[in-house]
Tab-separated table of C-alpha atoms in Angstrom:
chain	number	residue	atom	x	y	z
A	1	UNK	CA	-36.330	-83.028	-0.346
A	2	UNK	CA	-34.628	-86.337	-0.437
A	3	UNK	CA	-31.166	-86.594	-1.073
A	4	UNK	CA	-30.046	-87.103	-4.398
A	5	UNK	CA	-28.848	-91.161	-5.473
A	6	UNK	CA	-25.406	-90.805	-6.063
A	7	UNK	CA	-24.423	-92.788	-9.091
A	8	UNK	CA	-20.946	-93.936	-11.039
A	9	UNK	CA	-21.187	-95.024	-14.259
A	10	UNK	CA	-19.013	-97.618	-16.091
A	11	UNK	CA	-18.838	-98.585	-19.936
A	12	UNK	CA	-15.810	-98.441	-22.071
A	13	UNK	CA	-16.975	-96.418	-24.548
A	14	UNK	CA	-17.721	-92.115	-24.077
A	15	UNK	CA	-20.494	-92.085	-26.267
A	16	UNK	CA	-22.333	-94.408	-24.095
A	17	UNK	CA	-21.584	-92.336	-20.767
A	18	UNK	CA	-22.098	-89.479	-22.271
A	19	UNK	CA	-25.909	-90.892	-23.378
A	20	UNK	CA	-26.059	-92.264	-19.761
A	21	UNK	CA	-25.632	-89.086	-18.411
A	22	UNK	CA	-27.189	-87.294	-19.985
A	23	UNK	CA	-30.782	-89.244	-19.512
A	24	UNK	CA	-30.028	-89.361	-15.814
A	25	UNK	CA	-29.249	-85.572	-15.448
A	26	UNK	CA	-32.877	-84.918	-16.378
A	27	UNK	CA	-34.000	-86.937	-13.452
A	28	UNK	CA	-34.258	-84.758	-10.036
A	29	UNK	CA	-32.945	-87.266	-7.476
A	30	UNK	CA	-30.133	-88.974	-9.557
A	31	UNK	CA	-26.857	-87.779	-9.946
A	32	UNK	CA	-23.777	-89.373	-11.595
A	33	UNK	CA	-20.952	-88.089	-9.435
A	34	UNK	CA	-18.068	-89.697	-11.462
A	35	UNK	CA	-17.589	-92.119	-14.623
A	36	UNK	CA	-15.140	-95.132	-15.541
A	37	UNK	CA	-13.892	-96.873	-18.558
A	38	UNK	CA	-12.653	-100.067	-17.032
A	39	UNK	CA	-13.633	-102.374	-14.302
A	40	UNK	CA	-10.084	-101.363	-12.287
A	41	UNK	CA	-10.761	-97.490	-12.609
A	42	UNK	CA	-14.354	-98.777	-11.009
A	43	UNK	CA	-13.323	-100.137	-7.905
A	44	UNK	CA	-10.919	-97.673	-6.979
A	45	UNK	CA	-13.640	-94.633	-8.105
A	46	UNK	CA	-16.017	-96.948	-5.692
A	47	UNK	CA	-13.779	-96.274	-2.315
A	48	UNK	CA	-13.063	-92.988	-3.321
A	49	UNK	CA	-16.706	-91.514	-3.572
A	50	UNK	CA	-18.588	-94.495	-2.032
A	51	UNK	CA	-21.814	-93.783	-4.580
A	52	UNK	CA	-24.976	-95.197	-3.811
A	53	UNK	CA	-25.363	-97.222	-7.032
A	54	UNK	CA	-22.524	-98.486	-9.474
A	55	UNK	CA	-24.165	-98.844	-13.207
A	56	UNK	CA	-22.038	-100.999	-15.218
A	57	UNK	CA	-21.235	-102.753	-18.101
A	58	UNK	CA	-20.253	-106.383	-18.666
A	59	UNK	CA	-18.166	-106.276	-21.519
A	60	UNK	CA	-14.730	-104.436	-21.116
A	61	UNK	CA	-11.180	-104.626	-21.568
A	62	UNK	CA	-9.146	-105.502	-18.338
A	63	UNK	CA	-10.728	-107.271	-15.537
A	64	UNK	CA	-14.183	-107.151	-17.105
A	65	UNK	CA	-17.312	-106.514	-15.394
A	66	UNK	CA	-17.940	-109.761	-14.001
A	67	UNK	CA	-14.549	-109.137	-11.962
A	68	UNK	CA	-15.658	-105.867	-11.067
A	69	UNK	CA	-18.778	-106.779	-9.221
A	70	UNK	CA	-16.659	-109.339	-7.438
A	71	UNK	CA	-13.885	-107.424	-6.047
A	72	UNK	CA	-16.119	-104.247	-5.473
A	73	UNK	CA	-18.435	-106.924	-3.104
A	74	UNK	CA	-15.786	-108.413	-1.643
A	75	UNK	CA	-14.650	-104.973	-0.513
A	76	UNK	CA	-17.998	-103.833	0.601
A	77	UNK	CA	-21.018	-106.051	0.637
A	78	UNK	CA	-23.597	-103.512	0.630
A	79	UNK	CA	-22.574	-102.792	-2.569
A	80	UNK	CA	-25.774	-101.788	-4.882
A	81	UNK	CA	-24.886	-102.584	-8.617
A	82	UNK	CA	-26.608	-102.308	-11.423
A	83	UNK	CA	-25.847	-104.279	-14.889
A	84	UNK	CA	-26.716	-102.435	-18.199
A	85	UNK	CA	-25.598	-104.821	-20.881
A	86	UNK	CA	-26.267	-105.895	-24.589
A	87	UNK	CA	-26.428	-109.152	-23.426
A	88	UNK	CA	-29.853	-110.706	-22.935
A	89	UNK	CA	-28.800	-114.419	-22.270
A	90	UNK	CA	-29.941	-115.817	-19.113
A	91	UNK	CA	-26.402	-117.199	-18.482
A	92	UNK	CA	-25.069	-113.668	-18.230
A	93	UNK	CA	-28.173	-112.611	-16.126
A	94	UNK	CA	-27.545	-115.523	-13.567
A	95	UNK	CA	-23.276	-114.527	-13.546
A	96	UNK	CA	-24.286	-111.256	-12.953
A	97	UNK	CA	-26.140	-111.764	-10.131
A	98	UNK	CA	-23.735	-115.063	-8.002
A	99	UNK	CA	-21.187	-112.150	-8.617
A	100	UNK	CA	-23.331	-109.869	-6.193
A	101	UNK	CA	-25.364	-107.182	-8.546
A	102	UNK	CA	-28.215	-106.512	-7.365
A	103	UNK	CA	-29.900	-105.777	-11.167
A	104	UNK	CA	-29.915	-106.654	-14.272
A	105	UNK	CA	-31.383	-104.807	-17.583
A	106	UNK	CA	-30.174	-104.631	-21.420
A	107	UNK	CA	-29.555	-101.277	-23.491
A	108	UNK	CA	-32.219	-101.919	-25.381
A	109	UNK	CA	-34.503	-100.795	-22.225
A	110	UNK	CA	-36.232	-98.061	-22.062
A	111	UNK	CA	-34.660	-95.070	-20.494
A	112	UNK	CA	-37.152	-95.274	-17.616
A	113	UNK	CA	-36.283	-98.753	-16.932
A	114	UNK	CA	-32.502	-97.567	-16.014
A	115	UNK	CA	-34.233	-94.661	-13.902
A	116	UNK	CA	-36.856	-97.460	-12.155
A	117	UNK	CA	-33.790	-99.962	-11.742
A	118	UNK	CA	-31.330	-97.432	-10.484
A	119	UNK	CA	-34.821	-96.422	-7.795
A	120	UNK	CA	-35.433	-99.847	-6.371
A	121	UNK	CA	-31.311	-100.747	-5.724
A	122	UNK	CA	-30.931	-97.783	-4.225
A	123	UNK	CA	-33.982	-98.527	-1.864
A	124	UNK	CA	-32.589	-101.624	-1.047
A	125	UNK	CA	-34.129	-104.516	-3.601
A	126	UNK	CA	-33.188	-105.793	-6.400
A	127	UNK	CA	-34.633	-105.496	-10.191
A	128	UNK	CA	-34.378	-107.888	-13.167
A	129	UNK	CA	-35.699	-106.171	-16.512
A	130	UNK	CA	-39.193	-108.535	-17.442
A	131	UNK	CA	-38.162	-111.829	-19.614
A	132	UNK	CA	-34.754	-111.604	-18.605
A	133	UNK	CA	-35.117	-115.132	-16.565
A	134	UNK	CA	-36.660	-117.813	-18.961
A	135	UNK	CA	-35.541	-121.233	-18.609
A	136	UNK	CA	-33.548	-122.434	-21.806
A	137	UNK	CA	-33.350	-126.277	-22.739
A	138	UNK	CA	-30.619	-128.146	-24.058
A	139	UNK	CA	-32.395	-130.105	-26.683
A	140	UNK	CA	-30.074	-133.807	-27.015
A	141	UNK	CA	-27.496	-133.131	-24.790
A	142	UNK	CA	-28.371	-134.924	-21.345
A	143	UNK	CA	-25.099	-132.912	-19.961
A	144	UNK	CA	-26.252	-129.696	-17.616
A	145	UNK	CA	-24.236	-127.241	-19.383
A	146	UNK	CA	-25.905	-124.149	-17.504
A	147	UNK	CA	-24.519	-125.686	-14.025
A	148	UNK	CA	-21.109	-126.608	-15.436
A	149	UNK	CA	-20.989	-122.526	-16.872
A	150	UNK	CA	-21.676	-121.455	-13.205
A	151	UNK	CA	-18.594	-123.340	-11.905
A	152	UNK	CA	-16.157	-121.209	-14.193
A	153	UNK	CA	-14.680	-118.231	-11.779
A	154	UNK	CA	-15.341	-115.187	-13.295
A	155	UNK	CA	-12.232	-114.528	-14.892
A	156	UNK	CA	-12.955	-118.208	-16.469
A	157	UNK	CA	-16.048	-117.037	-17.821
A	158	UNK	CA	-14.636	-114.032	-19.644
A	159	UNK	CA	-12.314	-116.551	-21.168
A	160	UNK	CA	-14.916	-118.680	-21.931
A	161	UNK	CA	-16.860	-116.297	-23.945
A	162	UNK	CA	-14.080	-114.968	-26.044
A	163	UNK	CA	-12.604	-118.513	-26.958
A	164	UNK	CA	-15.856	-119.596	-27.923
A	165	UNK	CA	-16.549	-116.059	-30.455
A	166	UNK	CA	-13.606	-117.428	-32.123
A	167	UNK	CA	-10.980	-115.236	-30.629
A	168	UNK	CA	-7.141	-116.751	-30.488
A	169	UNK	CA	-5.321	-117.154	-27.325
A	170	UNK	CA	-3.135	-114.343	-28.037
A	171	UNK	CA	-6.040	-112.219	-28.734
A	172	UNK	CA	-7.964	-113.534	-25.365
A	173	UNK	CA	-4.858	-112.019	-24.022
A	174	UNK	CA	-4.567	-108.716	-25.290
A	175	UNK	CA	-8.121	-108.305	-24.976
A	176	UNK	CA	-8.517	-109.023	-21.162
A	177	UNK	CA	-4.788	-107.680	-20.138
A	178	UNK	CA	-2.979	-111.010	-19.412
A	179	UNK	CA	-0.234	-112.709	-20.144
A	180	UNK	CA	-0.602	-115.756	-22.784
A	181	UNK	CA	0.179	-118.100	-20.160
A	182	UNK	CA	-2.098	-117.113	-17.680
A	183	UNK	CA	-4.572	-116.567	-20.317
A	184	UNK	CA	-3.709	-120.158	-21.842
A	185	UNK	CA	-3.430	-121.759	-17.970
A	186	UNK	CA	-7.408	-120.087	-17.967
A	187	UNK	CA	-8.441	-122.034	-21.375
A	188	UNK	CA	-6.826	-124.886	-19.451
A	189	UNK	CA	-8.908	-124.745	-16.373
A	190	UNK	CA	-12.156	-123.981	-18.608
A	191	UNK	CA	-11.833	-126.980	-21.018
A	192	UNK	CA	-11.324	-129.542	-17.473
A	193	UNK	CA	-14.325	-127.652	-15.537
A	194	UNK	CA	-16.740	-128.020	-19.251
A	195	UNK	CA	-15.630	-131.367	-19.814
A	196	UNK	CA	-14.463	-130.808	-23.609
A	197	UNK	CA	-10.862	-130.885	-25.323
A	198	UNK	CA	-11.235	-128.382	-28.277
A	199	UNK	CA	-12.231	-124.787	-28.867
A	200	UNK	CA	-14.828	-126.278	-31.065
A	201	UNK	CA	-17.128	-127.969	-28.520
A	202	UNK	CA	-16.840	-124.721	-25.899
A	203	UNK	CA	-18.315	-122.913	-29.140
A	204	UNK	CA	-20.935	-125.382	-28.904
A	205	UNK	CA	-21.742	-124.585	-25.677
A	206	UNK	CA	-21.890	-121.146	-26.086
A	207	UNK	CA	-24.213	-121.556	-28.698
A	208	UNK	CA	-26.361	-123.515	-26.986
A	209	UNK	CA	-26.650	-121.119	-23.945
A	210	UNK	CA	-26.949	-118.521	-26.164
A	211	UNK	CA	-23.780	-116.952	-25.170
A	212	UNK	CA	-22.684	-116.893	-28.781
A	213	UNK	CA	-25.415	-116.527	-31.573
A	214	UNK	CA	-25.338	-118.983	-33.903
């Protein structure tokens, strides 16, 4: 009998784990060996147990899964993780992956999607959930938006996507666990890379991306 894929599994909330594991405990050669809330609990579960696939949310507080990815590649770049996000936008798909996950597929999958996805990482490839990569046009905007988005840093692009949902600084703050400076020094950087002065036109790009529905 093969071994069994060792997996950790990261979302802030319980329920969702809880759901996660309990779909993968029906499958023979999966098992979840430990869980995290954030993307610092993550990393550090990641050197301790050394699973064979990470399966992780984008979207919580902290460092954010975007950062996660990162720092867990940096540290070893065999790394075999697996995105399982509400986001569908292609932007997200393509951040994902220049971070160094090796899938991407939304919750509204079918469960044997995550079981197929969290197969063919583990093998060694990589797997994008059908119609996740679709080119998207700017219509009347000559200005490559999607290339100027893949310049932010990670951390940028977390900051990015709050501002433009219409969060305040001091909420960008709380929400990702830095100070207002450093969060406000980020908006900074953002608004010089994008090309734009006000919180207004990075909602506009958003929007067009799809980042933010409009």
């Amino acid at each position: 009998m093969n071994e069994a894929i060792k997996v950790i599994l990261v979302d802030d909330h319980a329920v969702v784990r809880a759901g996660f594991r309990l779909l993968l405990s029906a499958v023979p050669n999966i098992q979840v060996i430990a869980e995290a809330e954030r993307g610092e609990q993550a990393c550090q579960l990641y050197l301790d147990n050394k699973p064979d696939v990470v399966v992780l949310d984008l979207s919580m507080p902290g460092i954010g899964g975007l950062e996660s990815i990162r720092r867990i590649c940096n540290r070893d770049n065999q790394a075999k993780i697996l995105v399982f996000s509400v986001h569908d936008e292609q932007v997200y798909v393509n951040r994902a992956m220049m971070a160094g996950a090796k899938g991407y597929i939304t919750k509204n999958s079918a469960p044997a999607i995550l079981v197929e996805a969290i197969q063919k990482i583990s093998e060694g490839g990589e797997y994008i959930e059908d119609g996740l990569l679709k080119n998207t046009t700017i219509a009347g905007n000559p200005t490559d938006y999607r290339a100027l988005i893949e310049s932010l840093s990670a951390r940028e692009f977390d900051v990015f996507c709050l501002l433009a949902k219409g969060l305040t600084m001091h909420k960008v703050a709380d929400e990702l666990c830095l100070g207002y400076k450093t969060a406000a020094n980020y908006g900074t950087q953002i608004k010089n890379k994008l090309k734009v002065s006000t919180v207004a036109e990075l909602a506009h790009i958003a929007m067009a991306l799809g980042v933010v529905k409009k």
